Short mmCIF file of C-alpha atoms in Angstrom, two decimals:
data_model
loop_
_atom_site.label_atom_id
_atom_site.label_comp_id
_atom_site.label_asym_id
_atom_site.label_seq_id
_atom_site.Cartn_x
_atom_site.Cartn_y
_atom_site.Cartn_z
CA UNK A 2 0.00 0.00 0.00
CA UNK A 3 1.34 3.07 -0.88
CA UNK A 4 1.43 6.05 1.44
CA UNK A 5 -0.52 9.13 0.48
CA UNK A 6 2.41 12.08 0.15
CA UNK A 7 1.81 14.89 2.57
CA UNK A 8 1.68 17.69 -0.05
CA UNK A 9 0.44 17.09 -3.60
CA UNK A 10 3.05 17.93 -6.25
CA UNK A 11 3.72 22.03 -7.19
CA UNK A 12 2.15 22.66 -9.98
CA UNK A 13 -1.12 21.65 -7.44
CA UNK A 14 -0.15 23.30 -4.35
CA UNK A 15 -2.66 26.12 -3.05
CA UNK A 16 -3.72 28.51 -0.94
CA UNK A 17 -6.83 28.46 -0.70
CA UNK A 18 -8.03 30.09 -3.99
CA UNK A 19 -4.14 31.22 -5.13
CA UNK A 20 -1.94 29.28 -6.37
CA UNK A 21 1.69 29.36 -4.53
CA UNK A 22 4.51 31.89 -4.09
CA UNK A 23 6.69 28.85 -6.01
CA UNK A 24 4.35 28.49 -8.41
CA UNK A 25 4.98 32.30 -9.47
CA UNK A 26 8.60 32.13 -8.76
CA UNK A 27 9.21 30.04 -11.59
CA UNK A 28 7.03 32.40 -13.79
CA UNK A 29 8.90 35.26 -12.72
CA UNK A 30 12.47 33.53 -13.73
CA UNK A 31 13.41 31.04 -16.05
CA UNK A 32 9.08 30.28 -17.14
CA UNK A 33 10.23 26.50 -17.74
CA UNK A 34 11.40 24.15 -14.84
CA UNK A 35 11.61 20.93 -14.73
CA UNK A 36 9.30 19.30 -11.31
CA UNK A 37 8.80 16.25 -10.19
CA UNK A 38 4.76 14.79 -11.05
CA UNK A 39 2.83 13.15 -8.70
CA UNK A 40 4.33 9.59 -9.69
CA UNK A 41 7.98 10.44 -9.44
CA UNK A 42 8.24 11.06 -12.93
CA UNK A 43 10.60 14.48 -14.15
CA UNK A 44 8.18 17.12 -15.81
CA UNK A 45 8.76 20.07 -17.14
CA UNK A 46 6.46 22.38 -16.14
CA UNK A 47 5.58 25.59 -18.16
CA UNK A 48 4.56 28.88 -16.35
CA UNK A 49 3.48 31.71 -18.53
CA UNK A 50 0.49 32.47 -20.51
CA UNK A 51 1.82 32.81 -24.01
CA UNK A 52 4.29 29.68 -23.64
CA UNK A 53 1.29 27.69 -22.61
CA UNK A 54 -0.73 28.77 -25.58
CA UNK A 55 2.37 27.81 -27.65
CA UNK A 56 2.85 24.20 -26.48
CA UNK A 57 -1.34 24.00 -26.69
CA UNK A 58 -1.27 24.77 -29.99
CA UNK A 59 1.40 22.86 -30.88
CA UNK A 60 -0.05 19.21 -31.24
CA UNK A 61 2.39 17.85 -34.11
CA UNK A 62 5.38 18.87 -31.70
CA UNK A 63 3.87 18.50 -28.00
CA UNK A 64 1.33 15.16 -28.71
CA UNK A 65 -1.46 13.65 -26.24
CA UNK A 66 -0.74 10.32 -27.33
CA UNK A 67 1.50 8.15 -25.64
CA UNK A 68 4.52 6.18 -27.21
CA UNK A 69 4.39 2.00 -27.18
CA UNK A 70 5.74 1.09 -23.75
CA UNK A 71 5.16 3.95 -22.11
CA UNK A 72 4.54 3.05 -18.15
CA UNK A 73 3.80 4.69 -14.88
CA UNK A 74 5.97 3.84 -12.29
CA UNK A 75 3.86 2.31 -9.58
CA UNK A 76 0.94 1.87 -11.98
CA UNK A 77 0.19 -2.14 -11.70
CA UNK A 78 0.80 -4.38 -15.13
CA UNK A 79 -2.30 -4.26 -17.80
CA UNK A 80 -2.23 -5.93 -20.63
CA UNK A 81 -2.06 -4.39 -23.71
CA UNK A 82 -5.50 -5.10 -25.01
CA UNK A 83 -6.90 -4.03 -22.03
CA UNK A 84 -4.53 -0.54 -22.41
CA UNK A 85 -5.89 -0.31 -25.73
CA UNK A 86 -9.79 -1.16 -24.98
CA UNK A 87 -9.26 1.70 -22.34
CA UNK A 88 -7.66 3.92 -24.57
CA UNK A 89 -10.17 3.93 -27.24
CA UNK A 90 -12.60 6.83 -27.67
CA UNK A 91 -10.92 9.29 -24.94
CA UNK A 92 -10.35 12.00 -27.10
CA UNK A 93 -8.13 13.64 -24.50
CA UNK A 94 -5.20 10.76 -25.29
CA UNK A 95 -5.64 11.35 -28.99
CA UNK A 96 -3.47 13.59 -31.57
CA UNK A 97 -5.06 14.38 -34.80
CA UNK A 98 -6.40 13.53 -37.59
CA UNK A 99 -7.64 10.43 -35.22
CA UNK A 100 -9.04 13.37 -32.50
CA UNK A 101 -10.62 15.62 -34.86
CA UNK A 102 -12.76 12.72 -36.47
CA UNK A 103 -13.87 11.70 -32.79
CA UNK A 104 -14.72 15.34 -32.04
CA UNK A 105 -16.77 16.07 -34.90
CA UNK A 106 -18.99 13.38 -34.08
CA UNK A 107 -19.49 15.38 -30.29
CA UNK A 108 -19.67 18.95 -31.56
CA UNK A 109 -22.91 18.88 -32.78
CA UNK A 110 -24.32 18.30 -29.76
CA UNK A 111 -22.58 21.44 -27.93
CA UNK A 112 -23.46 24.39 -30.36
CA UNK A 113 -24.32 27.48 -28.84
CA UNK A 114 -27.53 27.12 -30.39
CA UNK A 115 -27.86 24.02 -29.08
CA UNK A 116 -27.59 25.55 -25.59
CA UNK A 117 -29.44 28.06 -26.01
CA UNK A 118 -32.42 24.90 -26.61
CA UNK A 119 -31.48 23.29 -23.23
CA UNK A 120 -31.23 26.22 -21.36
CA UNK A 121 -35.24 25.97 -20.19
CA UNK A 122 -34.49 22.37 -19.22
CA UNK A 123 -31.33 24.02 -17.10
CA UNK A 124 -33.33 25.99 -15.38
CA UNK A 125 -36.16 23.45 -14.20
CA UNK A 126 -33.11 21.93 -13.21
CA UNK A 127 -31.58 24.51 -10.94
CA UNK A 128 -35.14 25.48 -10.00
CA UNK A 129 -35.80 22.25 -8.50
CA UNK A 130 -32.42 21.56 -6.72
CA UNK A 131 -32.89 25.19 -5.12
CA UNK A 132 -36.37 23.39 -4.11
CA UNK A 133 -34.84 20.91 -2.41
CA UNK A 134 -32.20 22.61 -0.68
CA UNK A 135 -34.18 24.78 1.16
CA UNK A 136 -36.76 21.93 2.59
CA UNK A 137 -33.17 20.65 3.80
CA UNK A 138 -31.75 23.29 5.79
CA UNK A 139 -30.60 25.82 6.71
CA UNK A 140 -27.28 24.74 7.25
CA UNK A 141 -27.27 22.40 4.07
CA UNK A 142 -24.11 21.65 2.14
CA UNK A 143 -24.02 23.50 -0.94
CA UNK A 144 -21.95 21.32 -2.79
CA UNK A 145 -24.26 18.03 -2.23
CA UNK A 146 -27.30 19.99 -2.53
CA UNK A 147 -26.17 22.47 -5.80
CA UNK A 148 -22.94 22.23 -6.84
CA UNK A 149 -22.51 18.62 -7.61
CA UNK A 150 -25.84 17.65 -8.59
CA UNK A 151 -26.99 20.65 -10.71
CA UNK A 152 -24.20 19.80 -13.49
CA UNK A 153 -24.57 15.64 -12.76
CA UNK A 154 -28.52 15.87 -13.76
CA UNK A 155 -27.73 17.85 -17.06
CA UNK A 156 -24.93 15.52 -18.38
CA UNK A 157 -27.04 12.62 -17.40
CA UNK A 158 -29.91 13.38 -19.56
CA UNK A 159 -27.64 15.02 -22.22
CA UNK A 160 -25.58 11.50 -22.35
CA UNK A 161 -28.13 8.91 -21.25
CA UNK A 162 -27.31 8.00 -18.38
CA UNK A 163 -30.01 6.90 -15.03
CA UNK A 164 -29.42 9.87 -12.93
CA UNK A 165 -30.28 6.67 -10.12
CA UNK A 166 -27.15 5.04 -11.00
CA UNK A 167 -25.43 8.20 -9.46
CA UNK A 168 -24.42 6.80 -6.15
CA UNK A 169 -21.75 4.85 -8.25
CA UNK A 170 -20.76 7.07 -10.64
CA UNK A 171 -20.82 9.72 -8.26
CA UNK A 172 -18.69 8.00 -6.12
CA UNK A 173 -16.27 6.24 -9.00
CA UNK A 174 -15.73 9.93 -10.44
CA UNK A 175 -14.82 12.11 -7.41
CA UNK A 176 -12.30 9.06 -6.71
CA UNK A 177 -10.16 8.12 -9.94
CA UNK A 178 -8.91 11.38 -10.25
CA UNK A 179 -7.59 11.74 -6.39
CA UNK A 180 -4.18 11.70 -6.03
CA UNK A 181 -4.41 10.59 -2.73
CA UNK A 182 -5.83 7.21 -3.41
CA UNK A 183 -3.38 4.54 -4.20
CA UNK A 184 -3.44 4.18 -7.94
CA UNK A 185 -4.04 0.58 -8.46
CA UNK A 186 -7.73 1.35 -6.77
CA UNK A 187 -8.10 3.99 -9.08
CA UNK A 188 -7.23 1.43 -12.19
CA UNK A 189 -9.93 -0.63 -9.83
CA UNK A 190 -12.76 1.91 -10.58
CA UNK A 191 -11.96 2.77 -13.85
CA UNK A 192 -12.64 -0.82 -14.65
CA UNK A 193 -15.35 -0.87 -12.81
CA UNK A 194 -16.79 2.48 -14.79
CA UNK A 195 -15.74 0.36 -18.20
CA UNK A 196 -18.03 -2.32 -17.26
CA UNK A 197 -20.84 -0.06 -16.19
CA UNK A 198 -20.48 1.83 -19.16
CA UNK A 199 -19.98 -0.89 -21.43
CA UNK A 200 -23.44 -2.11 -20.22
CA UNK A 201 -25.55 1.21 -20.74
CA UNK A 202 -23.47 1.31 -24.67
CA UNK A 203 -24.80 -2.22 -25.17
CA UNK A 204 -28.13 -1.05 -24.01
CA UNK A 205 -27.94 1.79 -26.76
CA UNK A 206 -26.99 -0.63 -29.61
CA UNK A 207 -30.28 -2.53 -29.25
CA UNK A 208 -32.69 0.72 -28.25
CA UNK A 209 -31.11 3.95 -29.03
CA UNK A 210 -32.57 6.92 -27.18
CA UNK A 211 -33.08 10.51 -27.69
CA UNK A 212 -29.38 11.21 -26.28
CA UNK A 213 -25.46 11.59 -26.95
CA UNK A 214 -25.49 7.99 -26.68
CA UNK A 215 -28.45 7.37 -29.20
CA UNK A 216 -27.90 9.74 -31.60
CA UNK A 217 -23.76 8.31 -31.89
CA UNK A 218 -25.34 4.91 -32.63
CA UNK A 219 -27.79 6.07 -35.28
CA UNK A 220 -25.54 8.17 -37.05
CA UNK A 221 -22.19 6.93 -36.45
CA UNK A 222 -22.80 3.34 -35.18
CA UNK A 223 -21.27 1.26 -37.91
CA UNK A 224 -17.66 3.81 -37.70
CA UNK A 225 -17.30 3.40 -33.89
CA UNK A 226 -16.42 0.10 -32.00
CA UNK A 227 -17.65 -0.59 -28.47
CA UNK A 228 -14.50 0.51 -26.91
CA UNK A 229 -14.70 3.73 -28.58
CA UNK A 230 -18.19 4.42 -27.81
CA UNK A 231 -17.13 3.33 -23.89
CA UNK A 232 -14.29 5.64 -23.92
CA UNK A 233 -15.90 8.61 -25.67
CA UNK A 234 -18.92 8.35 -23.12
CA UNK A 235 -17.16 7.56 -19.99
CA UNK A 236 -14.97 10.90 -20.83
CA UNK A 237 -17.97 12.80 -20.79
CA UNK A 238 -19.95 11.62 -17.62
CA UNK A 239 -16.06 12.13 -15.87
CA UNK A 240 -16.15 15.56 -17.37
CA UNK A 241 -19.22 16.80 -16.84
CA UNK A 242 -19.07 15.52 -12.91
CA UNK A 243 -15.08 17.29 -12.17
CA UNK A 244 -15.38 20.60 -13.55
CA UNK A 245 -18.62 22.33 -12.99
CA UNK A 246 -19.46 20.98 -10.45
CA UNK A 247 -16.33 22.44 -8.62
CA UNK A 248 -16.67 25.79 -10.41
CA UNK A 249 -19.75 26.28 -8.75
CA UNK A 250 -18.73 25.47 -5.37
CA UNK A 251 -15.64 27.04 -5.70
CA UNK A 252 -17.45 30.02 -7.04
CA UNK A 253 -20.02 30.43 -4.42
CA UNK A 254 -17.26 30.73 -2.07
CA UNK A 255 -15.58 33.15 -4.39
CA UNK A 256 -18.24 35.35 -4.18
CA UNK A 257 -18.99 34.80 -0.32
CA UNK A 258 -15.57 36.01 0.28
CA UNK A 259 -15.98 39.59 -2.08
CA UNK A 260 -19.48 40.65 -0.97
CA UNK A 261 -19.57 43.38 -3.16
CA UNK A 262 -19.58 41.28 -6.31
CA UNK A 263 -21.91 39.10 -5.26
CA UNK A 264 -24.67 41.89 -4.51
CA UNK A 265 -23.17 42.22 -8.29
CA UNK A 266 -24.22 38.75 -9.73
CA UNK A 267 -27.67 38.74 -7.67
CA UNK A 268 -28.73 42.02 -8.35
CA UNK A 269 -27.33 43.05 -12.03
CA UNK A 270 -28.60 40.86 -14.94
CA UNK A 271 -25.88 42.09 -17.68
CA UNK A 272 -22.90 41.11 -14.69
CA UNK A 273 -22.97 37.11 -14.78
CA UNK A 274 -21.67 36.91 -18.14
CA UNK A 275 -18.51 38.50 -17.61
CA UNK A 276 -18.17 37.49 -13.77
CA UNK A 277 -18.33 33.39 -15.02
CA UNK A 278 -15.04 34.09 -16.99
CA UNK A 279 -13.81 36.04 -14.60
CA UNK A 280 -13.99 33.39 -12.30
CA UNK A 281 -12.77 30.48 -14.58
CA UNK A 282 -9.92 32.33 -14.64
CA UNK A 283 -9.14 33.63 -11.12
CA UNK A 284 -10.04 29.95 -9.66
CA UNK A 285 -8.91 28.12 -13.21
CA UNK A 286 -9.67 24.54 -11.46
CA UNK A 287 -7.87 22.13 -13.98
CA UNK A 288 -4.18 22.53 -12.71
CA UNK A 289 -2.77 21.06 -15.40
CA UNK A 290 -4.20 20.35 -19.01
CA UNK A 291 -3.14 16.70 -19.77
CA UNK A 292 0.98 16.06 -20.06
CA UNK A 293 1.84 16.25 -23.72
CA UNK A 294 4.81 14.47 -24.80
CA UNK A 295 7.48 16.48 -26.92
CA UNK A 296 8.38 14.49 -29.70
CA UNK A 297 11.24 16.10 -31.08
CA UNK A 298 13.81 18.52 -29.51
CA UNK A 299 12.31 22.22 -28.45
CA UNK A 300 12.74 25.12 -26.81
CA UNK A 301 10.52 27.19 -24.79
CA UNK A 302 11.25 30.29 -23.17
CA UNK A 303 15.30 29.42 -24.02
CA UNK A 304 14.85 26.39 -21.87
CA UNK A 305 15.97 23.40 -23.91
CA UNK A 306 13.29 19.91 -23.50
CA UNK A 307 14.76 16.93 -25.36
CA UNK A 308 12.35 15.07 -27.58
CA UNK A 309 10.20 12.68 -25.46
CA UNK A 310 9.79 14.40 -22.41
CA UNK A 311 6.64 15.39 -20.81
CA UNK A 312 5.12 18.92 -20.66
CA UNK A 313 3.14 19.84 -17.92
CA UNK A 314 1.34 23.60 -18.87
CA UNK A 315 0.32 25.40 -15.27
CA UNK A 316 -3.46 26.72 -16.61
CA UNK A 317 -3.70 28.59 -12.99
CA UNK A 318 0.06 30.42 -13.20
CA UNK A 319 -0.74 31.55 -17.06
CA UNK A 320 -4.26 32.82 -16.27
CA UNK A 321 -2.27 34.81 -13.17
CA UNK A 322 0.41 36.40 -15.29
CA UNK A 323 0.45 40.10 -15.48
CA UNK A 324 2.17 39.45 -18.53
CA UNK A 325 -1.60 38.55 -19.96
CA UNK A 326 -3.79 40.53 -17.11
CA UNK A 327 -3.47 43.65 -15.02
CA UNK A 328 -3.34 42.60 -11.37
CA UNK A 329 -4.08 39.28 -12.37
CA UNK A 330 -4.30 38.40 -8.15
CA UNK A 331 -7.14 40.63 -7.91
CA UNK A 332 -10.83 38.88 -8.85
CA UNK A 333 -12.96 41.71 -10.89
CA UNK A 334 -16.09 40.22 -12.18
CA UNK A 335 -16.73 43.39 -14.05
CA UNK A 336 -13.42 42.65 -16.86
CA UNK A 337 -14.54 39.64 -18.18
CA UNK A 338 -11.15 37.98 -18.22
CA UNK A 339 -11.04 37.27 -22.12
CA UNK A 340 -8.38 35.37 -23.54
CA UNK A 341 -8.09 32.99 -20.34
CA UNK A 342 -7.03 29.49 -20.50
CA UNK A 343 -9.34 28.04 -18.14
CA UNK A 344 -10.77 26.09 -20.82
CA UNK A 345 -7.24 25.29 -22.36
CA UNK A 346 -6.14 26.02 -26.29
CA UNK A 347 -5.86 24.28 -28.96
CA UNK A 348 -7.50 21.04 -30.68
CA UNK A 349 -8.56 19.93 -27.18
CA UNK A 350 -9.82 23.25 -26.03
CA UNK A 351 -12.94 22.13 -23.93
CA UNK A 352 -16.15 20.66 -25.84
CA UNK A 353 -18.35 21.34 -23.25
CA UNK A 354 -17.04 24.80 -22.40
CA UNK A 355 -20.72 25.94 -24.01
CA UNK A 356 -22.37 23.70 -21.69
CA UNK A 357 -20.28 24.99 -18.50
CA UNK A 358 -20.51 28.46 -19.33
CA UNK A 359 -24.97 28.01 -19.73
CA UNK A 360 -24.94 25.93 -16.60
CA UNK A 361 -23.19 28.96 -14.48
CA UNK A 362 -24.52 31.46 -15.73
CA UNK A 363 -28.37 30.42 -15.18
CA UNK A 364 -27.10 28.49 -11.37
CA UNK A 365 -25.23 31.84 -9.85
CA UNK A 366 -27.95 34.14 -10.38
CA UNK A 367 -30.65 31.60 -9.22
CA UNK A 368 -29.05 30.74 -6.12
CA UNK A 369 -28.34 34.23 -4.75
CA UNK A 370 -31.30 35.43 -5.64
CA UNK A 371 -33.24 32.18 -4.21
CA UNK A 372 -31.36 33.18 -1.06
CA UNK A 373 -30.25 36.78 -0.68
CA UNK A 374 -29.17 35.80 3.02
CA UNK A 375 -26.23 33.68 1.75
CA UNK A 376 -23.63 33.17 4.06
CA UNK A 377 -20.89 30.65 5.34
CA UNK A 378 -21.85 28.49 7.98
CA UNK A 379 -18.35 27.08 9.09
CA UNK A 380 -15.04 28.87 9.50
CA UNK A 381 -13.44 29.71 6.28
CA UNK A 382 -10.15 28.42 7.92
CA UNK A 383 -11.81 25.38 8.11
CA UNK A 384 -13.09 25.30 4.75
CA UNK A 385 -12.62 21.52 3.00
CA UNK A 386 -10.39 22.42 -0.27
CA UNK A 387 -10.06 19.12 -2.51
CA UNK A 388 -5.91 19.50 -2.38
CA UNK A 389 -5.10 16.43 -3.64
CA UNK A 390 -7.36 16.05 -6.81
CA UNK A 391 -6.40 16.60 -10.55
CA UNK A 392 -9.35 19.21 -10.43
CA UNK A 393 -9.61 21.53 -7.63
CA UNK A 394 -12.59 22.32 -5.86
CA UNK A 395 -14.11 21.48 -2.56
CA UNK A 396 -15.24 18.91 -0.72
CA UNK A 397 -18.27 20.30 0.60
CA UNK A 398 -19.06 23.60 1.81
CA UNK A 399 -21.54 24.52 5.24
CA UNK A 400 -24.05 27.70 4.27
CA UNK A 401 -26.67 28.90 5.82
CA UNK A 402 -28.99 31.57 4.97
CA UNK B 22 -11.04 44.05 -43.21
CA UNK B 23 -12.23 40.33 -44.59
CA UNK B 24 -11.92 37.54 -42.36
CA UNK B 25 -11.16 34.21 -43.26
CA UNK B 26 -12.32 30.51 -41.68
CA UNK B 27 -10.29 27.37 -42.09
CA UNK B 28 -13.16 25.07 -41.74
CA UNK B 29 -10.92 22.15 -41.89
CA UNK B 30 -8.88 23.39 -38.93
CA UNK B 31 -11.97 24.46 -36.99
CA UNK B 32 -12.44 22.66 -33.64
CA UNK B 33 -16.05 24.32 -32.77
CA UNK B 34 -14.94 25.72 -29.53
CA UNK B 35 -17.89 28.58 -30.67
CA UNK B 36 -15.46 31.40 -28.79
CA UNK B 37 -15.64 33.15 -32.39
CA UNK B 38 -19.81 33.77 -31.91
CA UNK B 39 -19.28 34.36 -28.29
CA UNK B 40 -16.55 37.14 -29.35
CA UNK B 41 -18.33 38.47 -32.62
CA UNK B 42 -21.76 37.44 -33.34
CA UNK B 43 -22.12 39.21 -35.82
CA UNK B 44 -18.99 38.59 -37.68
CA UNK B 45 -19.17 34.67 -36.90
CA UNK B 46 -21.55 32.02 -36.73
CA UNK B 47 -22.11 27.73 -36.56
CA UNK B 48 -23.62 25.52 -38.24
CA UNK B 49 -25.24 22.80 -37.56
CA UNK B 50 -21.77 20.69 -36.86
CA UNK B 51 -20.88 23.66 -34.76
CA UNK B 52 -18.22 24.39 -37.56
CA UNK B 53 -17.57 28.34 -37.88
CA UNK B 54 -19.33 30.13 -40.70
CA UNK B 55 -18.75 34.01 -41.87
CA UNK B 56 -21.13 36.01 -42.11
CA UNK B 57 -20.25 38.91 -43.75
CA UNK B 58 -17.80 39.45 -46.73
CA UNK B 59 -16.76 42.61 -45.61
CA UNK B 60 -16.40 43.23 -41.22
CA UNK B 61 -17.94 46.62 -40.83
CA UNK B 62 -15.86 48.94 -39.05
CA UNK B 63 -17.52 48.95 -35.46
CA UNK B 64 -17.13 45.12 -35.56
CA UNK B 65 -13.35 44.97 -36.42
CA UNK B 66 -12.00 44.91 -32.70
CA UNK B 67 -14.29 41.96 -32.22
CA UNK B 68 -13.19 40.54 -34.81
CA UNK B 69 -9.30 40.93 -34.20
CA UNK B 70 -10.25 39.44 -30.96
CA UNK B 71 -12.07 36.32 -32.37
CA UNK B 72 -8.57 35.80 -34.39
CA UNK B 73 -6.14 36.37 -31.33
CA UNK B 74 -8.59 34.23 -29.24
CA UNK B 75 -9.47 31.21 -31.87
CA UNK B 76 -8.19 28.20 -30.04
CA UNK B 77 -7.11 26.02 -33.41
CA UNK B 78 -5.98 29.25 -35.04
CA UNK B 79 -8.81 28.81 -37.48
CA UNK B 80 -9.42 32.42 -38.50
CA UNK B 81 -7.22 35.41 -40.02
CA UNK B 82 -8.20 38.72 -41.08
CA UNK B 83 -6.65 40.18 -44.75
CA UNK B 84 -7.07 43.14 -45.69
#
């Protein structure tokens, strides 16, 4: 059994919202260094805004994909059919041409206009969690009661997937990406999310619905295997549970902690819009978009990386550089951080960003105006922060109101 | 100013219509679409913005 580490690796570290003086030390001097990743592994770990949005849009030089034999120390032996049944359809370990035909079968399905259709059915949705959260407290935790199930019940009906299931899910999700749990149990629940998966994809085949899920069988059934249709689908419900869920919690404490701009978001219509992207980037949850692997010799900011190294790109430290943003430490709903990286760059810039940004913008608003009263109901010094996952975000939150 | 899409290099991340709505659209595959042939001139910061901000570096302005 492995022990847990006592502090997660830099480019994770926090305080509270901020990421750490180190973090910005290396931004401030030589941009590139190399760190050490949360398996022992050497990474070189890029700081500032427009080297990040170099290596992201880079994909021929800095790849997703993996080369044969590639291991992670510690990570128990799989077989390589398993590797490549779990491998198949997750766009986010793909380089094009191979991505882009994956991705055009999703985009469809997160338009803007295509949003702006679900955006009634967002709202019953918020409506009714709101519902329930008040018959439950006050003090009710806002991220079991708002934060996490507000963003599970949309990508459950978008995908297909029983919203009853979600004890499992729930529970397989907020675990396989936390560094703190030995690894082979996370390989233990990804194959248990494979199977479960695999079960609501065979499902599909014989009686496709009116969902992600359906529609990829009718139209696309005959070009995508089982494993792919696992793997693109499985990405999703993991996606759509890590990240807005802990933007909105994160958020709401955001705004808790600057009164003034959350009278802003409750009482001014035109101010959500610019706050959400203010906050994706102040907060920027993903630490790290996924470790691309140089395959050839490069240089960024004069530092020299050898060809098949990995890259790690520090989406909090770029969003924070002054060299992109005026007092970039300073949250300011009203400036509409433009330009962030929140949602990365490149080919894998976020496909659900549309989705994220409709779900925050309608859930903010409805919340503080549901209850005006808002307020903290535990110590913020003894606020839960999720320090060891991939995503950061909390693990629950006391309010009262 | 013209702008011009590389609908083969588009990735559909829609921040083009979010940017410049009027300049930009999707279709139906969420693939960017110009509207106009010519960007009038209180829509060409928006548009220089969709450009810088294009995540698959899918649009450029000529002139």
């Amino acid at each position: 059994m492995t022990q847990a580490p006592e502090l997660p690796p830099l480019h994770m570290r926090r305080d509270a919202f901020d990421p750490t003086a180190e973090l910005r030390a290396i931004r401030e001097t030589a941009g590139v260094r190399t760190v050490v990743n949360s398996f022992g592994m050497k990474v070189y770990l890029v700081t500032r805004h427009d080297d990040i949005k170099a290596v992201l849009s880079d994909h021929v030089r800095f790849s997703n994909g993996r080369p044969p034999g590639f291991v992670v120390p510690g990570a128990p032996p799989v077989s390589d059919e398993e590797q490549a049944s779990a491998r198949a359809g997750n766009l986010l370990g793909l380089d094009p041409p191979e991505h882009q035909r994956l991705r055009r079968m999703l985009t469809p399905e997160f338009t803007i206009r295509r949003m702006k259709r679900l955006e009634p059915r967002i709202l019953e949705i918020v409506d009714a969690q709101l519902d329930a959260m008040e018959n439950s407290g006050p003090p009710a935790d806002l991220v079991k009661h708002f934060a996490l199930p507000i963003p599970s019940l949309v990508i459950c009906e978008l995908l297909g997937v029983p919203y009853d299931d979600r004890d499992d899910f729930q529970h397989r999700s907020a675990r396989q990406l936390d560094l703190s749990i030995p690894i082979a149990d996370r390989l233990q629940l990804q194959r248990q999310g494979y199977a479960y998966m695999s079960s609501l994809v065979e499902r599909a085949r014989r009686q496709p619905g009116e969902d992600i899920l359906g529609m990829l069988v009718r139209e696309h059934g005959t070009e995508l295997t089982d494993d792919e249709l696992i793997g693109v689908a499985s990405l999703l419900l993991l996606a759509g549970h890590e990240t807005t869920s802990n933007m909105l919690g994160l958020g709401t404490l955001a705004l808790l902690r600057h009164p003034e701009q959350l009278a802003a978001v409750r009482d001014d219509p035109d101010a959500i819009g610019p706050a959400v992207e203010e906050l994706l980037r102040w907060l920027s949850i993903v630490h790290s978009a996924i470790p691309r692997i140089t395959t050839t010799d490069v240089e960024i900011a004069g530092v020299h990386i050898p060809a098949g190294q990995l890259v790690f790109v520090s989406l909090p430290s770029g969003n924070r550089d002054p060299g992109f943003i005026g007092s970039p430490e300073i949250l300011d709903i009203r400036r509409g951080a433009i330009g962030h990286l929140a949602f990365g760059h490149g080919v894998h810039h976020c496909l659900g960003a549309p989705l994220a940004r409709m779900e925050m913008r309608i859930a903010f608003p409805a919340l503080l105006r549901r209850f005006p009263g808002l307020a903290l109901a535990e110590d913020f010094a003894d606020v839960a922060f999720r320090s060891f996952h991939f995503i950061y975000g909390l693990k629950s939150l006391e309010v009262s109101w | 100013v013209r702008v011009h899409a590389d609908r083969d290099v588009c990735i559909q991340a829609g921040n083009c219509v979010m940017t410049a709505s009027a300049v930009f659209d999707q279709d139906d595959d969420g693939i960017v679409v110009v509207l106009v042939d010519d960007v009038p001139e209180d829509e060409q910061d928006h548009a220089r913005e969709a450009v810088k901000l294009c995540p698959s570096q899918a649009l450029r302005l000529a002139l």
